[in-house]
mmCIF file of C-alpha atoms in Angstrom:
data_model
loop_
_atom_site.group_PDB
_atom_site.id
_atom_site.type_symbol
_atom_site.label_atom_id
_atom_site.label_comp_id
_atom_site.label_asym_id
_atom_site.label_seq_id
_atom_site.Cartn_x
_atom_site.Cartn_y
_atom_site.Cartn_z
ATOM 1 C CA UNK V 179 177.683 216.066 161.198
ATOM 2 C CA UNK V 180 179.797 213.959 158.896
ATOM 3 C CA UNK V 181 178.436 213.547 155.403
ATOM 4 C CA UNK V 182 179.716 211.762 152.326
ATOM 5 C CA UNK V 183 178.490 213.020 148.980
ATOM 6 C CA UNK V 184 178.609 210.704 145.993
ATOM 7 C CA UNK V 185 177.814 211.989 142.531
ATOM 8 C CA UNK V 186 175.320 209.554 140.960
ATOM 9 C CA UNK V 187 174.389 211.781 138.066
ATOM 10 C CA UNK V 188 175.776 209.392 135.449
ATOM 11 C CA UNK V 189 174.009 206.453 137.042
ATOM 12 C CA UNK V 190 170.716 208.323 136.984
ATOM 13 C CA UNK V 191 171.282 209.320 133.373
ATOM 14 C CA UNK V 192 172.021 205.686 132.468
ATOM 15 C CA UNK V 193 168.864 204.562 134.267
ATOM 16 C CA UNK V 194 166.840 207.179 132.413
ATOM 17 C CA UNK V 195 168.318 206.117 129.090
ATOM 18 C CA UNK V 196 167.439 202.512 129.900
ATOM 19 C CA UNK V 197 163.861 203.441 130.813
ATOM 20 C CA UNK V 198 163.537 205.485 127.624
ATOM 21 C CA UNK V 199 164.920 202.609 125.560
ATOM 22 C CA UNK V 200 162.527 200.109 127.155
ATOM 23 C CA UNK V 201 159.593 202.464 126.578
ATOM 24 C CA UNK V 202 160.515 202.865 122.921
ATOM 25 C CA UNK V 203 160.830 199.084 122.546
ATOM 26 C CA UNK V 204 157.421 198.517 124.077
ATOM 27 C CA UNK V 205 155.847 201.218 121.906
ATOM 28 C CA UNK V 206 157.276 199.579 118.800
ATOM 29 C CA UNK V 207 156.234 196.019 119.631
ATOM 30 C CA UNK V 208 152.801 197.000 120.918
ATOM 31 C CA UNK V 209 151.964 198.758 117.647
ATOM 32 C CA UNK V 210 153.385 196.233 115.199
ATOM 33 C CA UNK V 211 151.185 193.779 113.319
ATOM 34 C CA UNK V 212 153.689 191.023 114.102
ATOM 35 C CA UNK V 213 153.096 188.848 117.108
ATOM 36 C CA UNK V 214 156.054 189.313 119.472
ATOM 37 C CA UNK V 215 157.024 186.888 122.203
ATOM 38 C CA UNK V 216 160.029 186.769 124.512
ATOM 39 C CA UNK V 217 160.476 183.417 126.213
ATOM 40 C CA UNK V 218 162.996 181.423 128.187
ATOM 41 C CA UNK V 219 162.782 177.647 128.544
ATOM 42 C CA UNK V 220 159.265 177.746 127.057
ATOM 43 C CA UNK V 221 158.040 180.201 129.723
ATOM 44 C CA UNK V 222 156.636 183.507 128.397
ATOM 45 C CA UNK V 223 158.362 186.678 129.648
ATOM 46 C CA UNK V 224 156.778 189.235 127.339
ATOM 47 C CA UNK V 225 153.913 189.112 124.824
ATOM 48 C CA UNK V 226 152.323 191.864 122.756
ATOM 49 C CA UNK V 227 148.628 192.152 121.906
ATOM 50 C CA UNK V 228 149.164 190.991 118.314
ATOM 51 C CA UNK V 229 150.614 187.701 119.577
ATOM 52 C CA UNK V 230 147.685 187.218 121.960
ATOM 53 C CA UNK V 231 145.197 187.933 119.144
ATOM 54 C CA UNK V 232 146.966 185.531 116.804
ATOM 55 C CA UNK V 233 146.554 182.652 119.251
ATOM 56 C CA UNK V 234 143.015 183.538 120.300
ATOM 57 C CA UNK V 235 143.715 185.077 123.712
ATOM 58 C CA UNK V 236 141.939 188.237 124.858
ATOM 59 C CA UNK V 237 144.982 189.812 126.507
ATOM 60 C CA UNK V 238 148.761 189.319 126.716
ATOM 61 C CA UNK V 239 148.297 188.556 130.403
ATOM 62 C CA UNK V 240 146.454 185.352 129.499
ATOM 63 C CA UNK V 241 149.495 184.165 127.564
ATOM 64 C CA UNK V 242 151.893 185.245 130.319
ATOM 65 C CA UNK V 243 149.867 183.137 132.759
ATOM 66 C CA UNK V 244 150.633 179.970 130.803
ATOM 67 C CA UNK V 245 153.104 177.734 132.671
ATOM 68 C CA UNK V 246 154.479 176.374 129.395
ATOM 69 C CA UNK V 247 154.251 177.546 125.773
ATOM 70 C CA UNK V 248 154.251 174.001 124.412
ATOM 71 C CA UNK V 249 150.463 174.049 124.100
ATOM 72 C CA UNK V 250 150.790 176.787 121.450
ATOM 73 C CA UNK V 251 152.768 174.426 119.200
ATOM 74 C CA UNK V 252 150.991 171.818 117.060
ATOM 75 C CA UNK V 253 151.837 168.309 118.228
ATOM 76 C CA UNK V 254 153.535 167.331 114.978
ATOM 77 C CA UNK V 255 156.008 170.225 115.322
ATOM 78 C CA UNK V 256 156.897 170.120 119.022
ATOM 79 C CA UNK V 257 160.029 168.004 118.796
ATOM 80 C CA UNK V 258 161.462 170.142 115.980
ATOM 81 C CA UNK V 259 160.732 173.376 117.857
ATOM 82 C CA UNK V 260 162.338 172.029 121.026
ATOM 83 C CA UNK V 261 165.466 171.001 119.137
ATOM 84 C CA UNK V 262 165.746 174.416 117.448
ATOM 85 C CA UNK V 263 165.308 176.280 120.753
ATOM 86 C CA UNK V 264 167.873 174.139 122.571
ATOM 87 C CA UNK V 265 170.431 174.566 119.794
ATOM 88 C CA UNK V 266 169.977 178.338 119.818
ATOM 89 C CA UNK V 267 170.389 178.640 123.599
ATOM 90 C CA UNK V 268 173.564 176.520 123.415
ATOM 91 C CA UNK V 269 174.993 178.720 120.666
ATOM 92 C CA UNK V 270 174.767 175.936 118.095
ATOM 93 C CA UNK V 271 173.596 176.484 114.483
ATOM 94 C CA UNK V 272 169.848 177.062 114.341
ATOM 95 C CA UNK V 273 167.600 178.581 111.665
ATOM 96 C CA UNK V 274 166.727 182.232 112.217
ATOM 97 C CA UNK V 275 163.617 182.022 110.045
ATOM 98 C CA UNK V 276 161.251 179.151 109.397
ATOM 99 C CA UNK V 277 157.582 178.265 109.055
ATOM 100 C CA UNK V 278 156.214 176.814 112.270
ATOM 101 C CA UNK V 279 153.013 174.921 112.970
ATOM 102 C CA UNK V 280 151.041 176.491 115.834
ATOM 103 C CA UNK V 281 147.844 175.794 117.719
ATOM 104 C CA UNK V 282 145.423 178.464 118.936
ATOM 105 C CA UNK V 283 143.612 178.520 122.265
ATOM 106 C CA UNK V 284 140.494 177.085 120.564
ATOM 107 C CA UNK V 285 142.516 174.194 119.114
ATOM 108 C CA UNK V 286 142.596 175.467 115.533
ATOM 109 C CA UNK V 287 145.979 174.943 113.906
ATOM 110 C CA UNK V 288 147.792 177.773 112.115
ATOM 111 C CA UNK V 289 151.006 178.194 110.151
ATOM 112 C CA UNK V 290 153.426 180.933 111.163
ATOM 113 C CA UNK V 291 156.279 182.679 109.392
ATOM 114 C CA UNK V 292 158.702 182.848 112.317
ATOM 115 C CA UNK V 293 161.786 185.013 112.878
ATOM 116 C CA UNK V 294 163.833 184.210 115.969
ATOM 117 C CA UNK V 295 166.831 185.783 117.703
ATOM 118 C CA UNK V 296 168.620 185.693 121.045
ATOM 119 C CA UNK V 297 168.125 188.716 123.321
ATOM 120 C CA UNK V 298 169.204 189.758 126.779
ATOM 121 C CA UNK V 299 166.156 189.939 129.021
ATOM 122 C CA UNK V 300 166.618 191.099 132.594
ATOM 123 C CA UNK V 301 170.279 190.178 132.496
ATOM 124 C CA UNK V 302 169.846 186.658 131.125
ATOM 125 C CA UNK V 303 169.648 185.156 127.618
ATOM 126 C CA UNK V 304 166.159 184.709 126.212
ATOM 127 C CA UNK V 305 164.565 184.017 122.845
ATOM 128 C CA UNK V 306 162.591 186.686 120.980
ATOM 129 C CA UNK V 307 160.065 185.376 118.459
ATOM 130 C CA UNK V 308 158.247 187.417 115.808
ATOM 131 C CA UNK V 309 155.399 185.618 114.017
ATOM 132 C CA UNK V 310 153.004 186.345 111.149
ATOM 133 C CA UNK V 311 150.053 184.141 110.200
ATOM 134 C CA UNK V 312 150.708 182.527 106.798
ATOM 135 C CA UNK V 313 148.081 179.802 107.060
ATOM 136 C CA UNK V 314 146.319 180.789 103.824
ATOM 137 C CA UNK V 315 149.622 180.830 101.932
ATOM 138 C CA UNK V 316 150.667 177.408 103.219
ATOM 139 C CA UNK V 317 147.257 175.912 102.450
ATOM 140 C CA UNK V 318 147.375 177.361 98.926
ATOM 141 C CA UNK V 319 150.875 175.975 98.374
ATOM 142 C CA UNK V 320 149.779 172.538 99.580
ATOM 143 C CA UNK V 321 146.709 172.605 97.340
ATOM 144 C CA UNK V 322 148.895 173.586 94.396
ATOM 145 C CA UNK V 323 151.359 170.799 95.154
ATOM 146 C CA UNK V 324 148.511 168.288 95.421
ATOM 147 C CA UNK V 325 147.167 169.471 92.063
ATOM 148 C CA UNK V 326 150.640 169.165 90.553
ATOM 149 C CA UNK V 327 150.966 165.581 91.823
ATOM 150 C CA UNK V 328 147.544 164.737 90.416
ATOM 151 C CA UNK V 329 148.447 166.156 86.994
ATOM 152 C CA UNK V 330 151.747 164.295 87.073
ATOM 153 C CA UNK V 331 149.924 161.044 87.770
ATOM 154 C CA UNK V 332 147.427 161.633 84.940
ATOM 155 C CA UNK V 333 150.053 162.690 82.380
ATOM 156 C CA UNK V 334 152.335 159.788 83.312
ATOM 157 C CA UNK V 335 149.643 157.346 82.157
ATOM 158 C CA UNK V 336 149.612 158.892 78.657
ATOM 159 C CA UNK V 337 151.925 157.009 76.262
ATOM 160 C CA UNK V 338 152.836 160.121 74.266
ATOM 161 C CA UNK V 339 155.565 162.530 75.367
ATOM 162 C CA UNK V 340 154.230 165.673 77.045
ATOM 163 C CA UNK V 341 156.162 168.615 78.412
ATOM 164 C CA UNK V 342 155.545 172.189 79.537
ATOM 165 C CA UNK V 343 157.894 175.129 79.107
ATOM 166 C CA UNK V 344 157.890 178.555 80.719
ATOM 167 C CA UNK V 345 158.230 181.872 78.927
ATOM 168 C CA UNK V 346 161.999 181.564 79.420
ATOM 169 C CA UNK V 347 161.771 178.313 77.377
ATOM 170 C CA UNK V 348 162.927 176.237 80.325
ATOM 171 C CA UNK V 349 161.107 172.992 80.997
ATOM 172 C CA UNK V 350 158.585 173.214 83.846
ATOM 173 C CA UNK V 351 157.185 169.713 83.500
ATOM 174 C CA UNK V 352 157.889 166.462 81.669
ATOM 175 C CA UNK V 353 155.824 163.307 81.811
ATOM 176 C CA UNK V 354 157.145 159.778 82.198
ATOM 177 C CA UNK V 355 157.053 159.018 78.463
ATOM 178 C CA UNK V 356 159.201 162.067 77.656
ATOM 179 C CA UNK V 357 161.720 161.154 80.371
ATOM 180 C CA UNK V 358 161.918 157.581 79.105
ATOM 181 C CA UNK V 359 162.404 158.762 75.520
ATOM 182 C CA UNK V 360 165.370 160.873 76.577
ATOM 183 C CA UNK V 361 166.579 158.287 79.096
ATOM 184 C CA UNK V 362 166.844 161.053 81.681
ATOM 185 C CA UNK V 363 165.220 161.528 85.099
ATOM 186 C CA UNK V 364 162.801 164.425 85.388
ATOM 187 C CA UNK V 365 165.209 166.487 87.510
ATOM 188 C CA UNK V 366 167.676 166.533 84.591
ATOM 189 C CA UNK V 367 164.977 168.008 82.326
ATOM 190 C CA UNK V 368 162.898 170.361 84.456
ATOM 191 C CA UNK V 369 164.628 173.709 84.865
ATOM 192 C CA UNK V 370 166.774 173.205 81.760
ATOM 193 C CA UNK V 371 166.488 174.448 78.179
ATOM 194 C CA UNK V 372 166.348 172.244 75.082
ATOM 195 C CA UNK V 373 170.063 172.672 74.369
ATOM 196 C CA UNK V 374 170.921 171.155 77.765
ATOM 197 C CA UNK V 375 168.972 167.904 77.652
ATOM 198 C CA UNK V 376 170.759 166.050 74.870
ATOM 199 C CA UNK V 377 168.385 166.273 71.901
ATOM 200 C CA UNK V 378 170.130 167.148 68.654
ATOM 201 C CA UNK V 379 169.693 166.914 64.885
ATOM 202 C CA UNK V 380 169.880 169.025 61.729
ATOM 203 C CA UNK V 381 167.828 172.166 62.261
ATOM 204 C CA UNK V 382 165.896 170.449 65.060
ATOM 205 C CA UNK V 383 166.800 172.833 67.875
ATOM 206 C CA UNK V 384 166.422 175.884 65.670
ATOM 207 C CA UNK V 385 162.953 174.903 64.432
ATOM 208 C CA UNK V 386 161.708 174.055 67.903
ATOM 209 C CA UNK V 387 163.040 177.278 69.375
ATOM 210 C CA UNK V 388 161.533 179.382 66.578
ATOM 211 C CA UNK V 389 158.193 177.634 67.074
ATOM 212 C CA UNK V 390 158.307 178.266 70.829
ATOM 213 C CA UNK V 391 158.963 181.968 70.294
ATOM 214 C CA UNK V 392 156.191 182.245 67.696
ATOM 215 C CA UNK V 393 153.721 180.548 70.015
ATOM 216 C CA UNK V 394 154.598 182.964 72.813
ATOM 217 C CA UNK V 395 154.280 185.920 70.438
ATOM 218 C CA UNK V 396 150.976 184.982 68.807
ATOM 219 C CA UNK V 397 149.327 182.836 71.462
ATOM 220 C CA UNK V 398 148.139 180.498 68.705
ATOM 221 C CA UNK V 399 148.586 176.721 68.619
ATOM 222 C CA UNK V 400 150.875 175.291 65.958
ATOM 223 C CA UNK V 401 152.223 171.990 64.679
ATOM 224 C CA UNK V 402 155.685 170.922 63.544
ATOM 225 C CA UNK V 403 155.979 167.940 61.224
ATOM 226 C CA UNK V 404 158.966 166.174 59.748
ATOM 227 C CA UNK V 405 161.286 166.873 62.664
ATOM 228 C CA UNK V 406 164.354 164.672 62.810
ATOM 229 C CA UNK V 407 165.845 164.406 66.267
ATOM 230 C CA UNK V 408 168.760 162.418 67.578
ATOM 231 C CA UNK V 409 168.388 161.065 71.099
ATOM 232 C CA UNK V 410 171.277 161.003 73.603
ATOM 233 C CA UNK V 411 171.915 157.295 72.814
ATOM 234 C CA UNK V 412 172.326 158.091 69.103
ATOM 235 C CA UNK V 413 168.938 156.764 68.024
ATOM 236 C CA UNK V 414 167.199 158.914 65.408
ATOM 237 C CA UNK V 415 163.487 159.669 65.799
ATOM 238 C CA UNK V 416 161.065 161.391 63.430
ATOM 239 C CA UNK V 417 158.709 163.580 65.421
ATOM 240 C CA UNK V 418 155.432 165.432 65.036
ATOM 241 C CA UNK V 419 154.993 168.192 67.620
ATOM 242 C CA UNK V 420 151.751 169.855 68.623
ATOM 243 C CA UNK V 421 152.250 172.994 70.688
ATOM 244 C CA UNK V 422 149.566 174.978 72.486
ATOM 245 C CA UNK V 423 149.839 178.084 74.735
#
């Protein structure tokens, strides 16, 4: 009897380490609240229960049975998602985190905070996606932006100058009349402090700043009369300010 003995101990140890690593990975992703998907060329390779729940499927197997993941992307976001995925697979610059627009099994659209990275899956490159539902946040932000636009429209019809400052005394809002008076676009006012927007005059800045600080301290409305301000073009204006918290 001729026998050849080959020591495969290290190979078996490596296989065991790999199995242990895969088991740990699955335990982590199966118990996370994030939806996890691994896909290649829009075909699902792995899905956890949280991802299935997020998109209205009963089990991960239902998602894995899909021939193409495109149906889980809202129509208005499909081209962008395809471009991002192609760039990432080609090693070109692509965002690692973004808000995507998805569509559930029942057709309801959702917004997803998405984190993406390249992984090696069964010896080939694939894309791992982690998603969290941020639909309520996006809807609230859109409602707030719509309200801001409405207020801007209303305040822009008022002939008097109106502005809003934050507690750091930086401008948060300026209506059209105020921008015209300073001959500056809104982006050169909002985010800046009084000293940066070109208004000057004897004691003007000091009195306005002191009034702002007093208003923040007391929470009571106040008026400033007899203010003499010099505009950026050199024109002098006499102003009456009414400030409210």
